[in-house]
C-alpha cells in the first residue's frame, strides 16, 4: 500500500471514524476535566475514544497505538492523532519503525519504546513425569496463539509440510497450542499436533520442553509468546516481514528470521536434534534480551519517564539553564527565508533564548512573507547598547558594519561563504557579494572575540581569518519539524513504481546539479523509468537554472527530471518520504543540512567528498572522490537495489543523525551564551 495516501474514499474514512465505537460520556469528561490530569493514555489507536479523544486532551495525550500494518493505519484521521499526541508509547522498536514509515520521522522524536512486561509463572504439571499427550519431549517446534489467517498459521503449516517432504526421515513435530476455527491435524499430517486451548501448566511445560518457538505472523506490534520463550531460554523463528518480531530477534540474537516457505523449511531442518549448542546459545541471548525488555519493573520505569511522572529530584540530571544578567539577545542575519537552513537555525535559537528568559528577536534585511511572523526588518537603533547580539555571517551585507559597531556583548556564527569563483561565470554581481563577505571576515575578527562555525570546517576558516579559538555549534536538525502529513497528491504521484533519486538544495553552481544530470543520464541505462527530483529555489532569469534546463534537453532526460522550484513543507516532506536515494554532487558546503534530513527519512546518502560533507556524514552514508559518471551511476543503482548495503548504510545513518539533535548541541550553545554575557 502506498504510504501517505488514503486507501479508501474520503467519505468512507469519515464514516469509519464517525460510526466507530464511542463513549460520549468519556469524551464529555475529557472536555470538562482533561486539564486536571498530568497525562492521559489512549490505547489502542483504532477506536472512537482514541480517534476523538486525543485532540480533546492535546498537550496531555499520550498515545499507545499497538500499531499494525493494516488499512485503518493509512487513514488521514489516524495519522492526525499520531501528530497531535504529546508522546507515542511503542511496544517495540519494530512498531516505532512502522510508525515512522507511515507518518514520518517525527515519530522517532516523540516516540518512546516502553515495551511491556511478561509474567512467567513457575507452573509445573502435577507430576514431574507428566507430559502433554501426543508431544515428543524436546523434539517439536511450538506455536502458541490463535490459529487463523491473520496469524499466518496456514503458511506455517505449509512450510513445515515442505520441510517434512524434503526430510522424510525427520522426527521433528509441529505443535499448535491455541484456539482455532477448525482442527488442523489430519491423517496426512501425522507430524502435526493440534492441542487447542491448553492450561497455564501445559503451556509452561510446552515452552520448557520445545526445540524452538515459531511465530509466523507478519503483523504484530509486540509478541508476548516470543518473550515467554526467551524467558525459558528457548530460541525462536519469526517471519522476516514482521518488523516487531524480526527486529527484536536481530537485536537479541535469540533466533532466526525467514520470509519464504523454503527459508522456513531450511530452518526447521537446522533446528533438528543434534544442533543443541547453537540452540542453547541463542536461547540464552534471548533470555538476556527479555530480562531487559520484558521485565515489568523496567517497563514501568520507562512508562514513568515517558509520562513525565518522575519527581523533580528524580529528574535532577537534566540540563539546568544558566542564570544570565543580560535581558535581551537578538540575532542579525541578511535574510529570513522559508526552508533555508540558516533561517531555521535562527528560529530555533530564538526559541531557546526565549525559553531561557531573554527577550529575543530576529532582525533581518529581508524577510519572506511566509516568515514575517518570525522576524522583522533591521533598523538603526533596534539594538540597545546593552543588548546581546548573535551575528550570522554568510555573505557580504550592510548588517556587517552594524554588528561590528555594536558595543554590547556579542558573538559571530559563521555558516561559510561559497567561493565567488563558482558564481563568476553565472552571476558576477552575486559573486562580488560573496567576495565581499569573505573579505569582511578579517575585519570582523577583532570585533568578535567569541565566535563559532557550524562545522569544524567553518571554524578552521574563522581561525585562518584571525578569530581566536572559534568553537563549533552544529546546525540543529530536529525531526519534529516534520510533525505534519505529507502532501497526499505528491505522495500518490511519487509512489508510481518509479525510482526516485533526490537532491535538495538551492539551484547554484557550487551544488553542481549539472553533474547530477550527467550522472543521471548514465543511471537510466540501469533503470530506464527512474526519476531525478531536484528541489531548490532560483531567481527568475537565473542563468545557471536556464543552463540546467538546456542541459536536460540535450541529454534527453527532461521527461525524467522534476525541477521543484518552490515546495511547501508538506511537498518537501513527500519528496523525502518517497525518495530511494539522496544524491549530492555539491563541491562546496559549510554543513549541508539535507544530508542529515535524509537520514531521518532512512534515505541512503551518496555524496561527493568535498568541503564539510565528510565531516557532516561522519561514518554514515557513502562518499565518492572522483566524478566518473558510469561508475557513479552503477554505485547509485547498487545503493538503491542492494538490500544488505542499504540496511548497513541506514543503520549507520540512524546513529549519526542523533549527533545533530538540539540537545546534543545545547551545552555548546549555553556555553557560548555564558561567554558573551560574562
XYZ file of C-alpha atoms in Angstrom:
678
model
C 0.000 0.000 0.000
C 1.351 3.485 -0.792
C 2.103 5.440 2.370
C 0.545 8.853 2.988
C -2.336 8.075 0.620
C -5.829 7.340 1.910
C -6.731 3.795 0.749
C -10.492 4.477 0.714
C -12.720 7.354 -0.288
C -12.870 10.425 1.907
C -16.465 9.571 2.789
C -15.597 6.019 3.796
C -12.746 7.223 6.011
C -15.027 9.746 7.679
C -17.732 7.109 8.182
C -15.226 4.775 9.846
C -14.317 7.452 12.371
C -17.845 8.707 13.000
C -19.514 5.286 13.215
C -16.773 3.684 15.301
C -17.198 2.532 18.892
C -17.839 5.625 21.013
C -18.115 6.649 24.639
C -19.868 10.055 24.654
C -19.685 10.362 28.442
C -15.947 9.726 28.421
C -15.434 12.369 25.724
C -17.603 14.817 27.680
C -15.435 14.142 30.721
C -12.326 14.924 28.692
C -13.866 18.192 27.513
C -14.505 19.207 31.130
C -11.629 17.683 33.063
C -8.669 16.940 30.771
C -6.678 19.863 32.157
C -6.756 18.288 35.633
C -4.644 15.315 34.533
C -0.898 15.282 34.053
C -1.111 12.512 31.474
C -3.940 10.724 29.674
C -3.038 7.499 27.880
C -5.105 6.451 24.861
C -4.913 2.831 23.674
C -5.169 1.375 21.129
C -5.222 3.690 18.119
C -8.133 2.038 16.364
C -11.286 3.026 18.267
C -13.515 6.053 18.727
C -12.414 7.186 22.203
C -8.846 7.475 20.880
C -9.717 8.925 17.468
C -11.907 11.609 19.076
C -10.173 11.942 22.431
C -6.534 12.717 21.591
C -7.319 16.177 20.242
C -9.502 16.938 23.278
C -6.538 16.172 25.543
C -3.915 17.936 23.429
C -0.807 18.596 25.483
C -1.660 15.722 27.846
C -2.465 12.969 25.363
C -0.096 10.009 25.283
C -0.921 7.521 22.536
C -0.155 3.831 22.963
C -1.190 2.705 19.490
C -0.440 -1.043 19.333
C 0.033 -0.301 15.650
C -0.333 -2.870 12.884
C 0.286 -2.508 9.166
C -3.391 -2.570 8.222
C -5.753 -0.424 6.164
C -7.018 1.586 9.150
C -3.496 2.817 9.873
C -3.393 4.587 6.487
C -6.433 6.792 7.134
C -5.627 10.528 7.417
C -7.690 10.755 10.609
C -5.420 8.142 12.175
C -2.266 9.941 11.073
C -3.675 13.112 12.654
C -3.818 11.595 16.146
C -0.202 10.446 15.893
C 0.824 14.034 15.147
C -1.488 15.507 17.824
C -0.317 13.260 20.659
C 2.302 14.654 23.017
C 4.191 11.369 23.032
C 3.679 7.987 21.401
C 4.375 4.899 23.513
C 5.576 1.992 21.407
C 5.669 -1.646 22.442
C 8.687 -2.441 20.284
C 11.311 -0.993 18.001
C 9.526 -2.575 15.059
C 6.314 -0.745 15.914
C 8.261 2.538 16.031
C 9.835 1.791 12.633
C 6.379 1.144 11.175
C 5.026 4.400 12.630
C 7.944 6.369 11.170
C 7.343 4.705 7.812
C 3.630 5.584 7.870
C 3.717 9.028 9.492
C 7.229 10.387 9.050
C 10.354 10.883 11.161
C 8.701 12.953 13.891
C 7.659 9.575 15.280
C 11.296 8.931 16.215
C 11.320 12.183 18.170
C 8.041 11.949 20.042
C 8.036 8.166 20.286
C 9.297 6.195 23.284
C 9.803 2.434 23.275
C 8.301 1.496 26.620
C 7.792 -2.172 25.887
C 5.643 -4.419 28.024
C 6.128 -6.811 30.865
C 5.579 -10.536 30.556
C 4.664 -12.716 33.501
C 6.317 -16.119 33.501
C 4.713 -18.098 36.318
C 6.644 -21.000 37.713
C 3.952 -23.556 36.903
C 4.687 -27.263 36.675
C 2.465 -30.175 35.797
C 1.313 -32.101 38.868
C 3.814 -34.901 38.328
C 7.403 -34.478 37.244
C 6.903 -37.379 34.832
C 3.713 -35.967 33.354
C 3.861 -34.959 29.704
C 1.398 -33.375 27.313
C -0.207 -36.238 25.457
C 0.990 -36.739 21.902
C 4.009 -34.461 22.229
C 7.540 -35.838 21.966
C 9.576 -34.059 24.639
C 12.404 -31.981 23.169
C 11.589 -32.813 19.566
C 8.971 -30.298 18.464
C 8.595 -26.763 17.199
C 5.929 -24.915 19.180
C 3.365 -22.373 18.046
C 1.396 -20.578 20.786
C -1.586 -18.383 19.965
C -4.667 -18.047 17.820
C -4.774 -20.141 14.691
C -6.281 -18.054 11.915
C -5.476 -16.263 8.668
C -4.254 -13.072 10.369
C -1.674 -15.044 12.349
C -0.326 -16.750 9.192
C -0.612 -20.260 10.634
C -1.588 -21.780 7.266
C 1.758 -20.505 5.948
C 3.487 -22.139 8.923
C 1.860 -25.498 8.270
C 2.742 -25.392 4.564
C 6.360 -24.536 5.378
C 6.582 -27.413 7.861
C 4.981 -29.740 5.324
C 7.656 -28.711 2.801
C 10.345 -29.455 5.384
C 8.950 -32.924 6.159
C 8.591 -33.717 2.453
C 12.257 -32.798 1.918
C 13.373 -34.734 5.010
C 11.076 -37.759 5.390
C 13.425 -39.282 7.933
C 12.976 -36.349 10.346
C 11.046 -36.783 13.584
C 10.559 -33.099 14.496
C 6.896 -32.339 15.249
C 4.924 -29.116 14.844
C 2.782 -28.454 17.919
C -0.024 -25.886 17.815
C -1.465 -24.660 21.118
C -4.285 -22.145 20.986
C -7.825 -21.653 19.718
C -8.704 -22.096 16.057
C -11.693 -22.264 13.780
C -11.121 -25.889 12.853
C -8.730 -28.667 13.871
C -5.508 -28.504 11.883
C -4.488 -32.137 12.248
C -5.450 -34.823 9.749
C -4.231 -38.250 8.772
C -1.974 -36.856 6.052
C -0.015 -34.883 8.645
C 0.976 -37.230 11.466
C 3.737 -34.812 12.429
C 1.186 -32.084 13.309
C -0.177 -31.923 16.871
C -3.121 -29.561 17.401
C -3.728 -29.214 21.133
C -6.266 -26.393 21.021
C -6.509 -24.390 24.227
C -4.089 -25.500 26.926
C -3.780 -24.701 30.620
C -1.069 -22.446 32.037
C 0.668 -25.536 33.391
C 0.608 -27.204 29.994
C 1.808 -24.037 28.282
C 4.701 -23.780 30.714
C 5.667 -27.410 30.079
C 5.425 -26.923 26.314
C 7.718 -23.889 26.458
C 10.206 -25.594 28.738
C 10.497 -28.668 26.525
C 10.217 -27.368 22.964
C 13.060 -27.277 20.489
C 12.137 -23.846 19.205
C 9.158 -21.483 19.344
C 7.770 -20.308 15.990
C 5.894 -17.064 15.342
C 4.824 -16.818 11.673
C 2.684 -13.683 11.982
C 3.638 -10.836 9.647
C 1.766 -8.199 11.612
C 2.479 -7.668 15.309
C 3.328 -4.678 17.469
C 4.788 -6.987 20.131
C 4.914 -10.723 20.737
C 4.396 -11.989 24.269
C 4.996 -15.566 23.199
C 8.452 -14.705 21.854
C 9.347 -13.136 25.198
C 7.889 -16.110 27.097
C 10.034 -18.464 25.031
C 13.104 -16.373 25.731
C 12.406 -16.371 29.466
C 12.552 -20.162 29.130
C 15.867 -19.760 27.227
C 14.349 -21.129 24.033
C 15.258 -19.713 20.604
C 12.585 -18.546 18.185
C 11.888 -18.402 14.457
C 9.877 -15.381 13.301
C 8.675 -14.017 9.988
C 11.180 -11.671 8.359
C 8.409 -9.341 7.184
C 7.191 -8.607 10.720
C 9.094 -5.580 11.982
C 8.253 -6.055 15.656
C 9.462 -9.631 15.920
C 12.258 -9.658 13.330
C 13.987 -6.566 14.717
C 13.756 -7.996 18.239
C 15.301 -11.280 17.090
C 18.070 -9.456 15.244
C 18.784 -7.254 18.261
C 18.751 -10.147 20.708
C 20.492 -12.741 18.574
C 17.859 -15.027 20.039
C 16.778 -16.922 16.953
C 16.264 -16.651 13.225
C 14.124 -14.785 10.712
C 12.749 -16.222 7.485
C 10.331 -14.904 4.877
C 9.532 -17.679 2.385
C 8.217 -21.186 2.957
C 11.510 -22.562 1.639
C 13.508 -20.463 4.113
C 11.319 -21.667 6.979
C 11.736 -25.273 5.841
C 15.512 -24.871 5.858
C 15.411 -23.500 9.403
C 13.284 -26.407 10.636
C 15.989 -28.723 9.320
C 18.626 -26.596 11.076
C 16.966 -26.998 14.495
C 16.589 -30.774 14.318
C 18.067 -32.681 17.259
C 21.816 -32.592 17.102
C 22.295 -28.812 16.999
C 21.768 -28.228 20.712
C 24.787 -25.997 21.298
C 23.655 -23.269 18.946
C 20.044 -23.514 20.139
C 21.118 -23.090 23.745
C 23.352 -20.115 22.914
C 20.561 -18.345 21.052
C 18.127 -19.143 23.830
C 20.449 -17.628 26.436
C 20.862 -14.465 24.359
C 17.099 -14.241 24.014
C 16.665 -14.586 27.777
C 19.101 -11.736 28.403
C 17.110 -9.565 25.985
C 13.772 -10.475 27.599
C 15.078 -9.676 31.077
C 15.799 -6.146 29.877
C 12.827 -5.544 27.580
C 10.008 -7.666 29.035
C 10.502 -7.162 32.759
C 7.566 -5.295 34.339
C 9.685 -3.281 36.779
C 11.876 -1.981 33.978
C 8.878 -1.391 31.710
C 7.162 0.645 34.431
C 10.308 2.732 34.869
C 10.173 3.502 31.154
C 6.479 4.388 31.415
C 7.088 6.756 34.329
C 9.835 8.506 32.436
C 7.808 8.735 29.209
C 4.730 10.038 31.032
C 6.876 12.579 32.908
C 5.744 11.228 36.273
C 9.153 11.389 37.952
C 9.603 13.903 40.754
C 11.880 16.931 40.208
C 14.543 15.239 42.307
C 14.431 12.214 40.018
C 14.933 14.489 37.021
C 17.933 16.262 38.539
C 20.162 15.028 35.742
C 18.520 17.315 33.207
C 20.352 20.371 31.885
C 19.840 23.401 34.107
C 19.582 26.622 32.141
C 22.161 29.167 33.244
C 21.187 32.363 35.053
C 22.374 35.288 32.968
C 22.435 39.046 33.505
C 21.686 40.396 30.013
C 17.960 40.897 29.399
C 17.895 40.734 25.589
C 19.846 38.773 22.988
C 18.911 39.398 19.357
C 20.095 37.828 16.119
C 21.219 39.629 12.969
C 21.177 37.933 9.575
C 20.702 39.124 5.997
C 17.581 37.145 5.057
C 14.890 35.097 6.752
C 13.770 32.646 4.089
C 11.299 29.767 4.264
C 13.092 26.421 4.149
C 16.573 27.936 4.482
C 18.879 26.129 6.928
C 20.298 29.330 8.456
C 16.788 30.733 8.897
C 15.646 27.515 10.584
C 18.663 27.632 12.906
C 17.986 31.267 13.800
C 14.358 30.428 14.570
C 15.374 27.592 16.878
C 17.949 29.780 18.635
C 15.345 32.484 19.189
C 13.028 29.983 20.886
C 15.891 28.637 23.003
C 16.786 32.169 24.116
C 13.183 32.924 24.997
C 12.999 29.678 26.974
C 15.986 30.972 28.942
C 14.049 34.122 29.770
C 15.573 36.552 27.270
C 13.772 38.999 25.065
C 14.880 37.856 21.623
C 14.117 38.962 18.061
C 15.451 38.048 14.620
C 16.458 41.241 12.796
C 16.985 40.969 9.036
C 17.358 42.965 5.853
C 14.754 40.883 4.041
C 12.047 38.543 5.342
C 9.871 36.199 3.266
C 6.138 36.694 3.555
C 5.904 33.128 4.885
C 8.345 34.039 7.695
C 7.018 37.512 8.510
C 5.812 36.490 11.966
C 9.257 35.183 12.897
C 11.471 38.148 12.013
C 11.344 41.879 11.494
C 13.362 44.326 9.396
C 16.511 45.698 10.979
C 16.537 49.445 11.602
C 19.280 51.606 13.120
C 18.505 51.927 16.793
C 16.904 48.479 17.002
C 19.708 47.390 19.324
C 20.109 48.914 22.769
C 23.753 49.338 23.878
C 23.491 46.561 26.454
C 21.701 44.039 24.244
C 23.437 40.832 23.301
C 23.860 40.099 19.591
C 24.398 36.892 17.655
C 25.520 37.807 14.144
C 25.107 35.135 11.450
C 27.725 35.699 8.742
C 27.219 34.054 5.348
C 27.551 36.813 2.708
C 28.508 40.433 2.255
C 25.773 42.597 3.809
C 25.194 46.080 5.220
C 24.442 44.437 8.568
C 28.129 43.646 8.996
C 29.004 47.253 9.856
C 26.199 47.455 12.443
C 27.322 44.186 14.022
C 30.920 45.405 14.225
C 29.938 48.739 15.799
C 27.669 47.235 18.436
C 29.344 47.751 21.804
C 27.315 45.213 23.774
C 28.040 41.514 24.290
C 28.105 39.620 21.012
C 29.237 36.532 19.130
C 29.584 35.601 15.476
C 28.153 32.401 13.989
C 29.786 31.544 10.665
C 27.865 29.484 8.112
C 30.582 29.681 5.453
C 30.584 31.684 2.240
C 30.621 29.963 -1.126
C 33.818 30.863 -3.023
C 32.990 33.543 -5.573
C 34.680 31.554 -8.345
C 31.667 29.238 -8.563
C 29.364 32.135 -9.447
C 31.588 34.358 -11.579
C 30.579 32.722 -14.901
C 26.882 32.760 -13.998
C 26.109 35.724 -11.710
C 29.001 38.222 -11.415
C 27.038 40.594 -9.158
C 26.347 37.836 -6.644
C 29.965 36.713 -6.888
C 31.041 40.198 -5.793
C 28.794 39.939 -2.700
C 30.395 36.618 -1.827
C 33.871 38.052 -2.253
C 32.960 41.000 -0.039
C 31.680 38.612 2.612
C 34.969 36.725 2.653
C 36.957 39.974 2.853
C 34.791 41.034 5.797
C 35.930 38.005 7.798
C 39.329 39.543 8.537
C 37.719 42.850 9.556
C 35.246 41.039 11.795
C 37.828 39.005 13.697
C 38.988 41.774 16.098
C 35.377 42.818 16.764
C 34.209 39.341 17.786
C 36.351 37.682 20.447
C 33.688 34.964 20.665
C 32.838 33.048 17.503
C 31.823 29.653 16.220
C 31.229 27.849 12.956
C 28.516 25.295 12.374
C 31.211 22.781 11.443
C 34.879 22.291 12.250
C 35.489 23.078 8.580
C 33.911 26.511 9.078
C 35.687 27.059 12.396
C 39.019 26.405 10.647
C 38.229 29.181 8.156
C 37.489 31.523 11.066
C 40.823 30.692 12.634
C 42.576 31.324 9.324
C 40.897 34.735 9.181
C 42.233 35.674 12.619
C 39.413 34.708 15.010
C 40.625 33.496 18.385
C 39.673 29.943 19.419
C 36.439 29.627 17.405
C 34.054 26.962 18.628
C 31.697 24.636 16.772
C 27.910 24.892 17.029
C 26.345 22.436 14.555
C 23.059 23.208 12.876
C 20.202 21.569 14.759
C 18.158 19.061 12.753
C 15.021 18.171 14.694
C 12.576 15.736 13.050
C 9.719 17.392 14.930
C 9.893 19.905 12.099
C 8.158 17.195 10.069
C 5.272 16.626 12.503
C 2.621 17.001 9.813
C 1.124 14.947 6.994
C 2.915 14.969 3.662
C 1.096 16.390 0.660
C -1.213 13.492 -0.369
C -1.229 14.396 -4.077
C 2.577 14.401 -4.194
C 2.728 11.185 -2.154
C 0.451 9.468 -4.658
C 2.284 10.824 -7.712
C 5.727 9.860 -6.391
C 4.721 6.292 -5.479
C 4.007 5.143 -9.019
C 6.600 2.374 -9.019
C 9.464 4.505 -10.337
C 12.762 5.011 -8.512
C 13.079 8.500 -7.007
C 16.595 9.976 -6.841
C 16.583 13.197 -4.825
C 18.736 16.257 -4.325
C 17.701 19.130 -2.054
C 19.468 22.486 -2.205
C 19.179 25.822 -3.926
C 19.925 25.810 -7.643
C 23.505 27.086 -7.631
C 26.735 26.262 -9.474
C 28.534 25.065 -6.347
C 25.749 22.495 -5.840
C 26.610 21.036 -9.263
C 23.136 19.963 -10.304
C 24.562 19.836 -13.843
C 26.838 16.992 -12.742
C 23.812 15.181 -11.351
C 22.125 15.428 -14.731
C 25.216 13.973 -16.421
C 25.393 11.046 -13.995
C 21.631 10.522 -14.118
C 21.830 10.078 -17.883
C 24.062 7.061 -17.200
C 21.792 5.841 -14.375
C 18.919 5.481 -16.827
C 20.824 2.667 -18.540
C 20.268 0.627 -15.344
C 16.740 1.853 -14.609
C 15.046 3.434 -17.653
C 11.993 4.598 -15.677
C 13.900 6.345 -12.869
C 13.138 9.915 -11.855
C 15.514 12.662 -10.644
C 13.913 15.214 -8.322
C 15.816 18.477 -7.846
C 14.286 20.537 -5.046
C 15.656 24.056 -4.759
C 14.840 27.672 -5.464
C 16.268 30.067 -8.049
C 15.630 33.629 -9.149
C 13.709 34.464 -12.306
C 16.108 34.549 -15.229
C 18.865 32.769 -13.300
C 21.464 31.783 -15.888
C 22.538 28.579 -14.110
C 18.905 27.406 -13.849
C 18.470 28.089 -17.572
C 21.643 26.089 -18.221
C 20.210 23.120 -16.286
C 17.041 23.078 -18.370
C 19.025 23.260 -21.599
C 21.397 20.527 -20.438
C 18.498 18.222 -19.522
C 17.131 18.712 -23.038
C 20.489 17.988 -24.678
C 20.902 14.843 -22.609
C 17.367 13.712 -23.428
C 16.360 13.350 -19.764
C 13.811 16.166 -19.440
C 10.883 13.753 -19.107
C 12.656 12.058 -16.185
C 13.628 15.209 -14.249
C 11.423 17.129 -11.820
C 12.601 20.674 -11.080
C 10.710 21.596 -7.912
C 11.462 25.300 -7.656
C 9.317 26.056 -4.634
C 7.889 23.453 -2.299
C 5.670 23.721 0.706
C 6.894 21.841 3.762
C 4.264 19.178 3.035
C 5.532 18.774 -0.537
C 9.175 18.582 0.519
C 8.118 16.035 3.118
C 6.574 13.965 0.314
C 9.836 14.140 -1.659
C 11.877 12.890 1.292
C 9.394 10.182 2.272
C 9.282 8.686 -1.224
C 12.976 9.025 -2.106
C 15.127 5.954 -2.665
C 18.440 7.850 -2.615
C 19.809 11.305 -1.748
C 22.500 12.009 -4.351
C 24.784 15.032 -3.958
C 27.478 16.292 -6.315
C 27.996 19.536 -4.379
C 31.562 20.855 -4.367
C 31.179 23.354 -1.561
C 29.211 23.001 1.675
C 29.719 24.544 5.073
C 27.456 21.888 6.601
C 24.749 20.531 4.194
C 21.563 20.044 6.194
C 19.807 17.790 3.622
C 22.372 15.078 4.355
C 21.095 14.854 7.932
C 17.459 15.391 6.986
C 17.702 12.401 4.636
C 18.982 10.280 7.490
C 15.768 10.920 9.421
C 13.792 9.554 6.473
C 16.016 6.464 6.175
C 17.091 7.608 2.720
C 20.650 6.425 1.955
C 23.082 9.236 1.135
C 25.582 9.159 -1.729
C 27.690 12.333 -1.749
C 30.802 13.846 -3.276
C 33.567 14.217 -0.696
C 34.111 17.966 -0.587
C 34.413 20.777 1.977
C 32.364 19.946 5.129
C 30.498 16.982 3.623
C 32.775 14.230 5.062
C 32.585 15.862 8.495
C 28.789 16.085 8.393
C 28.382 12.478 7.278
C 30.904 11.066 9.735
C 30.790 7.280 9.427
C 27.398 7.391 7.684
C 26.391 7.494 4.031
C 28.691 6.718 1.118
C 31.292 9.174 -0.196
C 32.977 9.296 -3.598
C 36.073 11.277 -4.523
C 36.013 11.182 -8.328
C 33.245 12.109 -10.727
C 33.193 9.375 -13.332
C 29.594 9.179 -14.484
C 29.287 5.462 -15.428
C 30.895 4.281 -12.183
C 28.809 6.680 -10.084
C 25.616 5.596 -11.815
C 26.461 1.955 -11.073
C 27.172 2.777 -7.427
C 23.928 4.730 -7.097
C 21.973 1.833 -8.596
C 23.653 -0.598 -6.211
C 22.690 1.550 -3.227
C 19.090 1.645 -4.447
C 18.768 -2.078 -5.162
C 21.105 -3.938 -2.777
C 19.079 -4.528 0.394
C 22.059 -5.540 2.515
C 24.065 -2.462 1.514
C 21.072 -0.177 2.094
C 20.490 -1.684 5.529
C 24.138 -1.174 6.500
C 24.138 2.456 5.332
C 20.804 3.229 7.009
C 21.959 1.686 10.300
C 24.996 3.993 10.354
C 22.835 6.974 9.436
C 20.425 6.264 12.308
C 23.358 6.595 14.676
C 24.858 9.693 13.046
C 21.625 11.709 12.913
C 21.425 11.747 16.706
C 24.531 13.953 16.835
C 22.548 16.866 15.392
C 19.539 16.822 17.686
C 19.180 20.075 19.624
C 20.055 18.505 22.955
C 23.361 17.288 21.531
C 24.465 20.881 20.847
C 22.632 22.817 23.550
C 25.542 22.546 26.021
C 27.803 24.277 23.459
C 25.094 26.864 22.842
C 24.690 27.561 26.569
C 28.450 27.883 26.906
C 28.524 30.479 24.132
C 25.735 32.453 25.824
C 27.583 32.327 29.152
C 30.736 33.554 27.425
C 29.173 36.598 25.757
C 27.223 37.678 28.842
C 30.046 37.220 31.307
